[in-house]
Every structure is written in C-alpha cells, then in structure tokens.
Amino acid sequence: QVQLVESGGGLVQPGGSLRLSCAASRSIFNTYYMGWYRQAPGKQRELVAGISSGGSTTYADSVKGRFTISRDNVKNTMYLQMNSLKPEDTAVYYCNAGGFHGYWGQGTQVTVSS
C-alpha cells in the first residue's frame, strides 16, 4: 500500500525554523523522485524542493538558501529543513512521490506569523 505521512508542521514566528518529515513506504521511496510541494490559500500548488534517489536536489527560487531537502534511505524518510521562514511561506506542505500525477501525503500546515 502506498503511504506518505508528513509531520512537523506548526506555527512559527518570522525568521524561525521548522523541519518537516515524510515517512514513505519502501517501494515508493526506492522507486520515485521525491519532493515537497506547498499550496497557499487561493494559489496553485507549487514545487518547493525535489530530490532524486541519488541525492540530486532542486529548489524553487523563493526558497533557495533557506530550505534544505534531504533523504534517509535507511529510514525511508524525506526531510525539509526550513530556516529564515517568512510569512509568505505559510501554506499546506505536501510530500510527493512521482510528480504531480504521482502519490501525495495528507499535508501538514505551516504558518509563519508573529
């Protein structure tokens, strides 16, 4: 059964940090390109960061230098370390495997506000 489970969202002040985790079933984690997407109210879902099975990464311009995506191939878990958070980072963050038409987690809310 395909399973992606996110955790780690919450409320943080501007300039703060959060780390998101995505636990995946082994079959998914070893097969698909993994990524984090986000969707803010009234906006389209967008790719935040992606990572290949070999560790190659890509980032949206808006998060470069602030967010770091990583993966633990033993734990079948992907992470998104988010630093220097801004109010415009507020969104529901989704774990994804296989691109937009692939598999999705349930989402976790990240709110950046003072």
PDB file of C-alpha atoms in Angstrom:
ATOM      1  CA  GLN A   1       0.000   0.000   0.000  1.00  0.00           C
ATOM      2  CA  VAL A   2       1.313   3.406  -0.959  1.00  0.00           C
ATOM      3  CA  GLN A   3       1.782   5.583   2.052  1.00  0.00           C
ATOM      4  CA  LEU A   4       3.254   9.019   2.576  1.00  0.00           C
ATOM      5  CA  VAL A   5       2.904  10.516   6.029  1.00  0.00           C
ATOM      6  CA  GLU A   6       4.041  14.054   6.784  1.00  0.00           C
ATOM      7  CA  SER A   7       4.811  15.529  10.176  1.00  0.00           C
ATOM      8  CA  GLY A   8       6.497  18.581  11.641  1.00  0.00           C
ATOM      9  CA  GLY A   9       4.289  21.477  10.635  1.00  0.00           C
ATOM     10  CA  GLY A  10       3.134  24.158  13.007  1.00  0.00           C
ATOM     11  CA  LEU A  11       3.154  27.828  13.898  1.00  0.00           C
ATOM     12  CA  VAL A  12       6.443  29.694  13.879  1.00  0.00           C
ATOM     13  CA  GLN A  13       7.484  33.340  14.035  1.00  0.00           C
ATOM     14  CA  PRO A  14       9.140  35.027  11.053  1.00  0.00           C
ATOM     15  CA  GLY A  15      12.816  34.156  10.989  1.00  0.00           C
ATOM     16  CA  GLY A  16      12.199  30.861  12.731  1.00  0.00           C
ATOM     17  CA  SER A  17      12.789  27.290  11.627  1.00  0.00           C
ATOM     18  CA  LEU A  18      10.820  24.088  11.172  1.00  0.00           C
ATOM     19  CA  ARG A  19      11.697  20.633   9.921  1.00  0.00           C
ATOM     20  CA  LEU A  20       9.159  18.590   8.021  1.00  0.00           C
ATOM     21  CA  SER A  21       9.395  14.822   7.723  1.00  0.00           C
ATOM     22  CA  CYS A  22       7.794  12.448   5.253  1.00  0.00           C
ATOM     23  CA  ALA A  23       7.798   8.744   6.016  1.00  0.00           C
ATOM     24  CA  ALA A  24       7.264   6.650   2.907  1.00  0.00           C
ATOM     25  CA  SER A  25       6.705   3.005   2.148  1.00  0.00           C
ATOM     26  CA  ARG A  26       9.906   1.402   0.903  1.00  0.00           C
ATOM     27  CA  SER A  27       8.549   0.588  -2.542  1.00  0.00           C
ATOM     28  CA  ILE A  28       7.744   4.227  -3.131  1.00  0.00           C
ATOM     29  CA  PHE A  29      10.884   5.657  -1.619  1.00  0.00           C
ATOM     30  CA  ASN A  30      13.200   3.492  -3.690  1.00  0.00           C
ATOM     31  CA  THR A  31      11.340   3.991  -6.955  1.00  0.00           C
ATOM     32  CA  TYR A  32      10.197   7.556  -7.348  1.00  0.00           C
ATOM     33  CA  TYR A  33      11.583  11.051  -7.424  1.00  0.00           C
ATOM     34  CA  MET A  34      10.514  12.649  -4.144  1.00  0.00           C
ATOM     35  CA  GLY A  35       9.525  16.217  -3.463  1.00  0.00           C
ATOM     36  CA  TRP A  36       7.819  18.760  -1.279  1.00  0.00           C
ATOM     37  CA  TYR A  37       5.029  20.903  -2.655  1.00  0.00           C
ATOM     38  CA  ARG A  38       3.036  23.631  -0.985  1.00  0.00           C
ATOM     39  CA  GLN A  39      -0.300  25.289  -1.536  1.00  0.00           C
ATOM     40  CA  ALA A  40      -1.272  28.622  -0.042  1.00  0.00           C
ATOM     41  CA  PRO A  41      -4.907  29.782   0.099  1.00  0.00           C
ATOM     42  CA  GLY A  42      -6.074  30.911  -3.319  1.00  0.00           C
ATOM     43  CA  LYS A  43      -2.879  29.804  -5.027  1.00  0.00           C
ATOM     44  CA  GLN A  44      -1.830  26.839  -7.109  1.00  0.00           C
ATOM     45  CA  ARG A  45       0.163  24.019  -5.636  1.00  0.00           C
ATOM     46  CA  GLU A  46       3.858  24.555  -6.353  1.00  0.00           C
ATOM     47  CA  LEU A  47       7.052  22.541  -6.120  1.00  0.00           C
ATOM     48  CA  VAL A  48       9.218  23.702  -3.236  1.00  0.00           C
ATOM     49  CA  ALA A  49      12.068  21.207  -3.486  1.00  0.00           C
ATOM     50  CA  GLY A  50      12.796  17.826  -5.025  1.00  0.00           C
ATOM     51  CA  ILE A  51      15.356  15.089  -4.522  1.00  0.00           C
ATOM     52  CA  SER A  52      16.327  12.057  -6.566  1.00  0.00           C
ATOM     53  CA  SER A  53      17.213   8.635  -5.216  1.00  0.00           C
ATOM     54  CA  GLY A  54      20.846   9.560  -5.762  1.00  0.00           C
ATOM     55  CA  GLY A  55      20.530  12.778  -3.798  1.00  0.00           C
ATOM     56  CA  SER A  56      20.379  15.375  -6.580  1.00  0.00           C
ATOM     57  CA  THR A  57      18.263  18.303  -5.480  1.00  0.00           C
ATOM     58  CA  THR A  58      16.273  21.155  -6.953  1.00  0.00           C
ATOM     59  CA  TYR A  59      14.683  24.157  -5.279  1.00  0.00           C
ATOM     60  CA  ALA A  60      12.171  26.841  -6.091  1.00  0.00           C
ATOM     61  CA  ASP A  61      13.881  30.205  -6.397  1.00  0.00           C
ATOM     62  CA  SER A  62      11.820  31.547  -3.500  1.00  0.00           C
ATOM     63  CA  VAL A  63      13.352  29.085  -1.024  1.00  0.00           C
ATOM     64  CA  LYS A  64      16.929  28.733  -2.277  1.00  0.00           C
ATOM     65  CA  GLY A  65      19.413  29.330   0.504  1.00  0.00           C
ATOM     66  CA  ARG A  66      16.745  28.934   3.192  1.00  0.00           C
ATOM     67  CA  PHE A  67      15.335  25.416   2.735  1.00  0.00           C
ATOM     68  CA  THR A  68      17.227  22.144   2.520  1.00  0.00           C
ATOM     69  CA  ILE A  69      15.749  18.883   1.290  1.00  0.00           C
ATOM     70  CA  SER A  70      17.329  15.582   2.284  1.00  0.00           C
ATOM     71  CA  ARG A  71      16.528  11.916   2.468  1.00  0.00           C
ATOM     72  CA  ASP A  72      17.453   8.973   4.671  1.00  0.00           C
ATOM     73  CA  ASN A  73      17.425   5.846   2.525  1.00  0.00           C
ATOM     74  CA  VAL A  74      17.612   3.566   5.566  1.00  0.00           C
ATOM     75  CA  LYS A  75      14.607   5.103   7.299  1.00  0.00           C
ATOM     76  CA  ASN A  76      12.713   5.707   4.016  1.00  0.00           C
ATOM     77  CA  THR A  77      12.159   9.264   5.175  1.00  0.00           C
ATOM     78  CA  MET A  78      12.493  12.599   3.440  1.00  0.00           C
ATOM     79  CA  TYR A  79      13.043  15.885   5.239  1.00  0.00           C
ATOM     80  CA  LEU A  80      12.630  19.573   4.557  1.00  0.00           C
ATOM     81  CA  GLN A  81      14.625  21.852   6.832  1.00  0.00           C
ATOM     82  CA  MET A  82      13.128  25.324   6.617  1.00  0.00           C
ATOM     83  CA  ASN A  83      15.105  28.247   8.015  1.00  0.00           C
ATOM     84  CA  SER A  84      14.579  32.003   7.945  1.00  0.00           C
ATOM     85  CA  LEU A  85      10.883  31.441   7.451  1.00  0.00           C
ATOM     86  CA  LYS A  86       8.769  34.256   6.054  1.00  0.00           C
ATOM     87  CA  PRO A  87       5.023  34.915   6.239  1.00  0.00           C
ATOM     88  CA  GLU A  88       4.796  34.096   2.535  1.00  0.00           C
ATOM     89  CA  ASP A  89       5.956  30.552   3.319  1.00  0.00           C
ATOM     90  CA  THR A  90       2.616  29.959   5.020  1.00  0.00           C
ATOM     91  CA  ALA A  91       0.893  27.071   3.255  1.00  0.00           C
ATOM     92  CA  VAL A  92      -0.070  23.441   3.476  1.00  0.00           C
ATOM     93  CA  TYR A  93       3.021  21.418   2.642  1.00  0.00           C
ATOM     94  CA  TYR A  94       2.649  18.094   0.850  1.00  0.00           C
ATOM     95  CA  CYS A  95       5.024  15.208   0.454  1.00  0.00           C
ATOM     96  CA  ASN A  96       5.023  13.808  -3.070  1.00  0.00           C
ATOM     97  CA  ALA A  97       6.396  10.818  -4.898  1.00  0.00           C
ATOM     98  CA  GLY A  98       6.418  10.589  -8.662  1.00  0.00           C
ATOM     99  CA  GLY A  99       5.488  14.121  -9.590  1.00  0.00           C
ATOM    100  CA  PHE A 100       2.173  15.888  -9.885  1.00  0.00           C
ATOM    101  CA  HIS A 101       0.321  12.788 -11.085  1.00  0.00           C
ATOM    102  CA  GLY A 102       2.026  10.542  -8.533  1.00  0.00           C
ATOM    103  CA  TYR A 103       1.384   9.947  -4.857  1.00  0.00           C
ATOM    104  CA  TRP A 104       0.572  12.503  -2.173  1.00  0.00           C
ATOM    105  CA  GLY A 105       0.614  12.733   1.570  1.00  0.00           C
ATOM    106  CA  GLN A 106      -2.204  14.284   3.556  1.00  0.00           C
ATOM    107  CA  GLY A 107      -0.420  17.611   4.000  1.00  0.00           C
ATOM    108  CA  THR A 108       0.808  19.499   7.024  1.00  0.00           C
ATOM    109  CA  GLN A 109       0.072  23.138   7.811  1.00  0.00           C
ATOM    110  CA  VAL A 110       2.936  25.591   8.180  1.00  0.00           C
ATOM    111  CA  THR A 111       2.011  29.028   9.468  1.00  0.00           C
ATOM    112  CA  VAL A 112       4.576  31.807   9.755  1.00  0.00           C
ATOM    113  CA  SER A 113       3.212  34.666  11.781  1.00  0.00           C
ATOM    114  CA  SER A 114       4.086  36.933  14.657  1.00  0.00           C
TER     115      SER A 114
END
